[in-house]
Amino acid sequence: MRYYQPTSLTWWAGLLALLTGSGALFLPDQGQLAELARLVAILAGTGDASPMTLISLGLGLIGLRDRIERGFRGDA
């Protein structure tokens, strides 16, 4: 469970992107969820608010946070 870090801001940002992308995948592309998806995509620096982009962004942030933390500790 080394990827589960609820005290990390990067983990929360990744989880938000992951949940937004998953919600956009299964719910219609209208309303407030579509606006939230666009906002998350803009904050991430991408012009694409597709569900796959947001899911990949979320998983990447969670994995990146773990890798950087292990690098500072000296773990491989």
mmCIF file of N, CA, C and O in Angstrom:
data_model
loop_
_atom_site.group_PDB
_atom_site.id
_atom_site.type_symbol
_atom_site.label_atom_id
_atom_site.label_comp_id
_atom_site.label_asym_id
_atom_site.label_seq_id
_atom_site.Cartn_x
_atom_site.Cartn_y
_atom_site.Cartn_z
ATOM 1 N N MET A 1 0.821 -1.196 0.000
ATOM 2 C CA MET A 1 0.000 0.000 0.000
ATOM 3 C C MET A 1 0.864 1.258 0.000
ATOM 4 O O MET A 1 0.510 2.245 0.584
ATOM 5 N N ARG A 2 2.000 1.194 -0.667
ATOM 6 C CA ARG A 2 2.870 2.363 -0.656
ATOM 7 C C ARG A 2 2.331 3.492 -1.536
ATOM 8 O O ARG A 2 2.774 4.619 -1.422
ATOM 9 N N TYR A 3 1.383 3.204 -2.431
ATOM 10 C CA TYR A 3 0.825 4.258 -3.270
ATOM 11 C C TYR A 3 -0.279 5.023 -2.561
ATOM 12 O O TYR A 3 -0.656 6.106 -2.989
ATOM 13 N N TYR A 4 -0.811 4.491 -1.493
ATOM 14 C CA TYR A 4 -1.885 5.143 -0.740
ATOM 15 C C TYR A 4 -1.265 6.093 0.275
ATOM 16 O O TYR A 4 -0.755 5.675 1.307
ATOM 17 N N GLN A 5 -1.271 7.386 -0.037
ATOM 18 C CA GLN A 5 -0.675 8.417 0.820
ATOM 19 C C GLN A 5 -1.647 9.595 0.960
ATOM 20 O O GLN A 5 -1.503 10.618 0.291
ATOM 21 N N PRO A 6 -2.647 9.484 1.821
ATOM 22 C CA PRO A 6 -3.641 10.558 1.919
ATOM 23 C C PRO A 6 -3.107 11.860 2.514
ATOM 24 O O PRO A 6 -3.819 12.854 2.515
ATOM 25 N N THR A 7 -1.884 11.888 2.991
ATOM 26 C CA THR A 7 -1.318 13.138 3.502
ATOM 27 C C THR A 7 -0.555 13.904 2.434
ATOM 28 O O THR A 7 -0.049 14.993 2.710
ATOM 29 N N SER A 8 -0.485 13.376 1.225
ATOM 30 C CA SER A 8 0.272 14.005 0.150
ATOM 31 C C SER A 8 -0.660 14.801 -0.772
ATOM 32 O O SER A 8 -1.680 14.301 -1.243
ATOM 33 N N LEU A 9 -0.290 16.041 -1.043
ATOM 34 C CA LEU A 9 -1.077 16.878 -1.942
ATOM 35 C C LEU A 9 -1.044 16.340 -3.374
ATOM 36 O O LEU A 9 -2.042 16.390 -4.085
ATOM 37 N N THR A 10 0.098 15.801 -3.787
ATOM 38 C CA THR A 10 0.203 15.221 -5.122
ATOM 39 C C THR A 10 -0.717 14.012 -5.259
ATOM 40 O O THR A 10 -1.324 13.800 -6.301
ATOM 41 N N TRP A 11 -0.823 13.226 -4.195
ATOM 42 C CA TRP A 11 -1.717 12.069 -4.216
ATOM 43 C C TRP A 11 -3.165 12.520 -4.396
ATOM 44 O O TRP A 11 -3.917 11.942 -5.180
ATOM 45 N N TRP A 12 -3.563 13.580 -3.693
ATOM 46 C CA TRP A 12 -4.936 14.091 -3.816
ATOM 47 C C TRP A 12 -5.189 14.666 -5.215
ATOM 48 O O TRP A 12 -6.276 14.498 -5.767
ATOM 49 N N ALA A 13 -4.203 15.361 -5.780
ATOM 50 C CA ALA A 13 -4.359 15.901 -7.132
ATOM 51 C C ALA A 13 -4.509 14.765 -8.144
ATOM 52 O O ALA A 13 -5.330 14.840 -9.064
ATOM 53 N N GLY A 14 -3.720 13.707 -7.971
ATOM 54 C CA GLY A 14 -3.840 12.552 -8.850
ATOM 55 C C GLY A 14 -5.181 11.857 -8.696
ATOM 56 O O GLY A 14 -5.796 11.445 -9.674
ATOM 57 N N LEU A 15 -5.644 11.739 -7.455
ATOM 58 C CA LEU A 15 -6.940 11.104 -7.209
ATOM 59 C C LEU A 15 -8.076 11.930 -7.813
ATOM 60 O O LEU A 15 -9.000 11.369 -8.407
ATOM 61 N N LEU A 16 -8.002 13.257 -7.701
ATOM 62 C CA LEU A 16 -9.024 14.119 -8.297
ATOM 63 C C LEU A 16 -9.062 13.946 -9.812
ATOM 64 O O LEU A 16 -10.136 13.811 -10.403
ATOM 65 N N ALA A 17 -7.895 13.934 -10.444
ATOM 66 C CA ALA A 17 -7.848 13.752 -11.896
ATOM 67 C C ALA A 17 -8.364 12.368 -12.289
ATOM 68 O O ALA A 17 -9.098 12.218 -13.264
ATOM 69 N N LEU A 18 -7.995 11.359 -11.521
ATOM 70 C CA LEU A 18 -8.442 9.993 -11.796
ATOM 71 C C LEU A 18 -9.953 9.860 -11.657
ATOM 72 O O LEU A 18 -10.623 9.286 -12.527
ATOM 73 N N LEU A 19 -10.515 10.396 -10.589
ATOM 74 C CA LEU A 19 -11.966 10.315 -10.382
ATOM 75 C C LEU A 19 -12.730 11.158 -11.395
ATOM 76 O O LEU A 19 -13.800 10.744 -11.863
ATOM 77 N N THR A 20 -12.203 12.320 -11.744
ATOM 78 C CA THR A 20 -12.852 13.159 -12.752
ATOM 79 C C THR A 20 -12.857 12.468 -14.110
ATOM 80 O O THR A 20 -13.870 12.469 -14.814
ATOM 81 N N GLY A 21 -11.741 11.867 -14.474
ATOM 82 C CA GLY A 21 -11.670 11.148 -15.746
ATOM 83 C C GLY A 21 -12.589 9.942 -15.767
ATOM 84 O O GLY A 21 -13.252 9.664 -16.767
ATOM 85 N N SER A 22 -12.647 9.212 -14.651
ATOM 86 C CA SER A 22 -13.543 8.050 -14.580
ATOM 87 C C SER A 22 -15.000 8.472 -14.654
ATOM 88 O O SER A 22 -15.812 7.827 -15.320
ATOM 89 N N GLY A 23 -15.332 9.552 -13.970
ATOM 90 C CA GLY A 23 -16.702 10.054 -14.034
ATOM 91 C C GLY A 23 -17.069 10.535 -15.425
ATOM 92 O O GLY A 23 -18.169 10.290 -15.913
ATOM 93 N N ALA A 24 -16.146 11.216 -16.088
ATOM 94 C CA ALA A 24 -16.403 11.703 -17.447
ATOM 95 C C ALA A 24 -16.526 10.552 -18.439
ATOM 96 O O ALA A 24 -17.185 10.682 -19.469
ATOM 97 N N LEU A 25 -15.904 9.429 -18.124
ATOM 98 C CA LEU A 25 -15.980 8.273 -19.007
ATOM 99 C C LEU A 25 -17.371 7.648 -18.994
ATOM 100 O O LEU A 25 -17.878 7.230 -20.032
ATOM 101 N N PHE A 26 -17.996 7.601 -17.833
ATOM 102 C CA PHE A 26 -19.267 6.902 -17.699
ATOM 103 C C PHE A 26 -20.493 7.809 -17.688
ATOM 104 O O PHE A 26 -21.599 7.330 -17.905
ATOM 105 N N LEU A 27 -20.326 9.086 -17.438
ATOM 106 C CA LEU A 27 -21.460 10.005 -17.403
ATOM 107 C C LEU A 27 -21.500 10.826 -18.681
ATOM 108 O O LEU A 27 -20.493 10.978 -19.366
ATOM 109 N N PRO A 28 -22.659 11.379 -19.016
ATOM 110 C CA PRO A 28 -22.762 12.170 -20.251
ATOM 111 C C PRO A 28 -21.858 13.406 -20.215
ATOM 112 O O PRO A 28 -21.539 13.935 -19.157
ATOM 113 N N ASP A 29 -21.433 13.824 -21.390
ATOM 114 C CA ASP A 29 -20.511 14.951 -21.528
ATOM 115 C C ASP A 29 -21.278 16.274 -21.500
ATOM 116 O O ASP A 29 -21.248 17.049 -22.447
ATOM 117 N N GLN A 30 -21.960 16.505 -20.409
ATOM 118 C CA GLN A 30 -22.709 17.741 -20.229
ATOM 119 C C GLN A 30 -22.655 18.130 -18.764
ATOM 120 O O GLN A 30 -22.366 17.317 -17.901
ATOM 121 N N GLY A 31 -22.951 19.368 -18.504
ATOM 122 C CA GLY A 31 -23.109 19.805 -17.134
ATOM 123 C C GLY A 31 -21.820 20.117 -16.407
ATOM 124 O O GLY A 31 -20.784 20.405 -16.994
ATOM 125 N N GLN A 32 -21.913 20.039 -15.094
ATOM 126 C CA GLN A 32 -20.823 20.479 -14.237
ATOM 127 C C GLN A 32 -19.619 19.556 -14.281
ATOM 128 O O GLN A 32 -18.492 19.996 -14.092
ATOM 129 N N LEU A 33 -19.819 18.264 -14.518
ATOM 130 C CA LEU A 33 -18.679 17.350 -14.587
ATOM 131 C C LEU A 33 -17.797 17.661 -15.791
ATOM 132 O O LEU A 33 -16.570 17.596 -15.702
ATOM 133 N N ALA A 34 -18.396 18.038 -16.906
ATOM 134 C CA ALA A 34 -17.608 18.413 -18.085
ATOM 135 C C ALA A 34 -16.803 19.676 -17.817
ATOM 136 O O ALA A 34 -15.644 19.789 -18.237
ATOM 137 N N GLU A 35 -17.392 20.620 -17.091
ATOM 138 C CA GLU A 35 -16.661 21.837 -16.735
ATOM 139 C C GLU A 35 -15.525 21.527 -15.768
ATOM 140 O O GLU A 35 -14.434 22.082 -15.884
ATOM 141 N N LEU A 36 -15.755 20.623 -14.819
ATOM 142 C CA LEU A 36 -14.698 20.221 -13.891
ATOM 143 C C LEU A 36 -13.571 19.520 -14.637
ATOM 144 O O LEU A 36 -12.395 19.752 -14.368
ATOM 145 N N ALA A 37 -13.921 18.680 -15.609
ATOM 146 C CA ALA A 37 -12.903 17.989 -16.407
ATOM 147 C C ALA A 37 -12.056 18.995 -17.183
ATOM 148 O O ALA A 37 -10.832 18.861 -17.264
ATOM 149 N N ARG A 38 -12.690 20.009 -17.756
ATOM 150 C CA ARG A 38 -11.931 21.038 -18.476
ATOM 151 C C ARG A 38 -11.022 21.813 -17.528
ATOM 152 O O ARG A 38 -9.893 22.135 -17.861
ATOM 153 N N LEU A 39 -11.513 22.120 -16.319
ATOM 154 C CA LEU A 39 -10.709 22.847 -15.345
ATOM 155 C C LEU A 39 -9.487 22.030 -14.909
ATOM 156 O O LEU A 39 -8.373 22.559 -14.853
ATOM 157 N N VAL A 40 -9.688 20.757 -14.636
ATOM 158 C CA VAL A 40 -8.570 19.896 -14.247
ATOM 159 C C VAL A 40 -7.555 19.801 -15.382
ATOM 160 O O VAL A 40 -6.346 19.850 -15.160
ATOM 161 N N ALA A 41 -8.031 19.702 -16.610
ATOM 162 C CA ALA A 41 -7.130 19.628 -17.763
ATOM 163 C C ALA A 41 -6.354 20.927 -17.945
ATOM 164 O O ALA A 41 -5.153 20.906 -18.234
ATOM 165 N N ILE A 42 -7.000 22.054 -17.743
ATOM 166 C CA ILE A 42 -6.313 23.343 -17.867
ATOM 167 C C ILE A 42 -5.254 23.494 -16.785
ATOM 168 O O ILE A 42 -4.129 23.920 -17.039
ATOM 169 N N LEU A 43 -5.601 23.099 -15.556
ATOM 170 C CA LEU A 43 -4.634 23.193 -14.459
ATOM 171 C C LEU A 43 -3.446 22.250 -14.669
ATOM 172 O O LEU A 43 -2.344 22.537 -14.207
ATOM 173 N N ALA A 44 -3.676 21.148 -15.365
ATOM 174 C CA ALA A 44 -2.596 20.205 -15.642
ATOM 175 C C ALA A 44 -1.744 20.648 -16.829
ATOM 176 O O ALA A 44 -0.683 20.084 -17.071
ATOM 177 N N GLY A 45 -2.207 21.645 -17.566
ATOM 178 C CA GLY A 45 -1.431 22.155 -18.688
ATOM 179 C C GLY A 45 -1.712 21.447 -19.999
ATOM 180 O O GLY A 45 -0.929 21.568 -20.941
ATOM 181 N N THR A 46 -2.796 20.700 -20.065
ATOM 182 C CA THR A 46 -3.152 20.036 -21.320
ATOM 183 C C THR A 46 -4.381 20.704 -21.904
ATOM 184 O O THR A 46 -5.201 21.264 -21.191
ATOM 185 N N GLY A 47 -4.520 20.637 -23.188
ATOM 186 C CA GLY A 47 -5.696 21.191 -23.837
ATOM 187 C C GLY A 47 -6.776 20.146 -24.024
ATOM 188 O O GLY A 47 -7.870 20.451 -24.461
ATOM 189 N N ASP A 48 -6.457 18.913 -23.702
ATOM 190 C CA ASP A 48 -7.363 17.802 -23.927
ATOM 191 C C ASP A 48 -7.997 17.374 -22.610
ATOM 192 O O ASP A 48 -7.293 17.025 -21.670
ATOM 193 N N ALA A 49 -9.310 17.428 -22.540
ATOM 194 C CA ALA A 49 -10.014 17.024 -21.322
ATOM 195 C C ALA A 49 -10.698 15.676 -21.504
ATOM 196 O O ALA A 49 -11.722 15.412 -20.889
ATOM 197 N N SER A 50 -10.124 14.826 -22.350
ATOM 198 C CA SER A 50 -10.746 13.513 -22.552
ATOM 199 C C SER A 50 -10.561 12.650 -21.302
ATOM 200 O O SER A 50 -9.607 12.839 -20.539
ATOM 201 N N PRO A 51 -11.453 11.711 -21.080
ATOM 202 C CA PRO A 51 -11.355 10.858 -19.888
ATOM 203 C C PRO A 51 -10.029 10.105 -19.803
ATOM 204 O O PRO A 51 -9.441 9.993 -18.729
ATOM 205 N N MET A 52 -9.532 9.617 -20.925
ATOM 206 C CA MET A 52 -8.277 8.861 -20.887
ATOM 207 C C MET A 52 -7.099 9.738 -20.485
ATOM 208 O O MET A 52 -6.207 9.307 -19.755
ATOM 209 N N THR A 53 -7.092 10.980 -20.932
ATOM 210 C CA THR A 53 -6.030 11.898 -20.543
ATOM 211 C C THR A 53 -6.060 12.157 -19.044
ATOM 212 O O THR A 53 -5.019 12.155 -18.378
ATOM 213 N N LEU A 54 -7.247 12.369 -18.491
ATOM 214 C CA LEU A 54 -7.360 12.646 -17.063
ATOM 215 C C LEU A 54 -7.012 11.424 -16.217
ATOM 216 O O LEU A 54 -6.368 11.542 -15.169
ATOM 217 N N ILE A 55 -7.410 10.237 -16.668
ATOM 218 C CA ILE A 55 -7.077 9.020 -15.929
ATOM 219 C C ILE A 55 -5.564 8.791 -15.953
ATOM 220 O O ILE A 55 -4.952 8.488 -14.929
ATOM 221 N N SER A 56 -4.956 8.976 -17.111
ATOM 222 C CA SER A 56 -3.500 8.821 -17.215
ATOM 223 C C SER A 56 -2.769 9.856 -16.369
ATOM 224 O O SER A 56 -1.756 9.543 -15.721
ATOM 225 N N LEU A 57 -3.266 11.075 -16.357
ATOM 226 C CA LEU A 57 -2.669 12.125 -15.541
ATOM 227 C C LEU A 57 -2.741 11.758 -14.060
ATOM 228 O O LEU A 57 -1.764 11.887 -13.325
ATOM 229 N N GLY A 58 -3.891 11.272 -13.611
ATOM 230 C CA GLY A 58 -4.044 10.899 -12.207
ATOM 231 C C GLY A 58 -3.128 9.767 -11.801
ATOM 232 O O GLY A 58 -2.454 9.835 -10.768
ATOM 233 N N LEU A 59 -3.068 8.734 -12.615
ATOM 234 C CA LEU A 59 -2.177 7.610 -12.299
ATOM 235 C C LEU A 59 -0.715 8.034 -12.351
ATOM 236 O O LEU A 59 0.098 7.584 -11.542
ATOM 237 N N GLY A 60 -0.389 8.917 -13.291
ATOM 238 C CA GLY A 60 0.979 9.405 -13.391
ATOM 239 C C GLY A 60 1.390 10.223 -12.176
ATOM 240 O O GLY A 60 2.501 10.088 -11.668
ATOM 241 N N LEU A 61 0.491 11.070 -11.680
ATOM 242 C CA LEU A 61 0.812 11.865 -10.498
ATOM 243 C C LEU A 61 1.005 10.994 -9.267
ATOM 244 O O LEU A 61 1.924 11.220 -8.473
ATOM 245 N N ILE A 62 0.166 9.995 -9.104
ATOM 246 C CA ILE A 62 0.287 9.111 -7.950
ATOM 247 C C ILE A 62 1.606 8.332 -8.030
ATOM 248 O O ILE A 62 2.330 8.210 -7.047
ATOM 249 N N GLY A 63 1.942 7.818 -9.194
ATOM 250 C CA GLY A 63 3.190 7.089 -9.361
ATOM 251 C C GLY A 63 4.414 7.979 -9.248
ATOM 252 O O GLY A 63 5.432 7.592 -8.682
ATOM 253 N N LEU A 64 4.322 9.198 -9.769
ATOM 254 C CA LEU A 64 5.437 10.136 -9.701
ATOM 255 C C LEU A 64 5.734 10.517 -8.256
ATOM 256 O O LEU A 64 6.890 10.579 -7.844
ATOM 257 N N ARG A 65 4.705 10.739 -7.472
ATOM 258 C CA ARG A 65 4.886 11.079 -6.074
ATOM 259 C C ARG A 65 5.619 9.969 -5.340
ATOM 260 O O ARG A 65 6.545 10.197 -4.588
ATOM 261 N N ASP A 66 5.236 8.741 -5.607
ATOM 262 C CA ASP A 66 5.885 7.612 -4.955
ATOM 263 C C ASP A 66 7.346 7.489 -5.396
ATOM 264 O O ASP A 66 8.230 7.261 -4.579
ATOM 265 N N ARG A 67 7.598 7.662 -6.663
ATOM 266 C CA ARG A 67 8.966 7.509 -7.170
ATOM 267 C C ARG A 67 9.891 8.599 -6.632
ATOM 268 O O ARG A 67 11.037 8.331 -6.269
ATOM 269 N N ILE A 68 9.416 9.817 -6.570
ATOM 270 C CA ILE A 68 10.239 10.902 -6.032
ATOM 271 C C ILE A 68 10.525 10.667 -4.556
ATOM 272 O O ILE A 68 11.648 10.862 -4.089
ATOM 273 N N GLU A 69 9.521 10.230 -3.804
ATOM 274 C CA GLU A 69 9.722 9.956 -2.384
ATOM 275 C C GLU A 69 10.747 8.840 -2.170
ATOM 276 O O GLU A 69 11.620 8.939 -1.310
ATOM 277 N N ARG A 70 10.671 7.781 -2.963
ATOM 278 C CA ARG A 70 11.648 6.693 -2.845
ATOM 279 C C ARG A 70 13.039 7.158 -3.261
ATOM 280 O O ARG A 70 14.037 6.701 -2.728
ATOM 281 N N GLY A 71 13.123 8.081 -4.219
ATOM 282 C CA GLY A 71 14.422 8.598 -4.647
ATOM 283 C C GLY A 71 15.105 9.412 -3.563
ATOM 284 O O GLY A 71 16.320 9.342 -3.401
ATOM 285 N N PHE A 72 14.334 10.179 -2.805
ATOM 286 C CA PHE A 72 14.902 10.951 -1.717
ATOM 287 C C PHE A 72 15.358 10.072 -0.562
ATOM 288 O O PHE A 72 16.315 10.390 0.118
ATOM 289 N N ARG A 73 14.668 8.963 -0.353
ATOM 290 C CA ARG A 73 15.052 8.060 0.721
ATOM 291 C C ARG A 73 16.228 7.179 0.327
ATOM 292 O O ARG A 73 16.860 6.574 1.180
ATOM 293 N N GLY A 74 16.489 7.048 -0.953
ATOM 294 C CA GLY A 74 17.587 6.208 -1.427
ATOM 295 C C GLY A 74 17.152 4.810 -1.787
ATOM 296 O O GLY A 74 17.976 3.967 -2.108
ATOM 297 N N ASP A 75 15.853 4.516 -1.751
ATOM 298 C CA ASP A 75 15.348 3.206 -2.168
ATOM 299 C C ASP A 75 15.374 3.127 -3.690
ATOM 300 O O ASP A 75 15.243 4.112 -4.381
ATOM 301 N N ALA A 76 15.490 1.944 -4.211
ATOM 302 C CA ALA A 76 15.493 1.773 -5.675
ATOM 303 C C ALA A 76 14.170 1.389 -6.201
ATOM 304 O O ALA A 76 13.221 1.134 -5.804
#
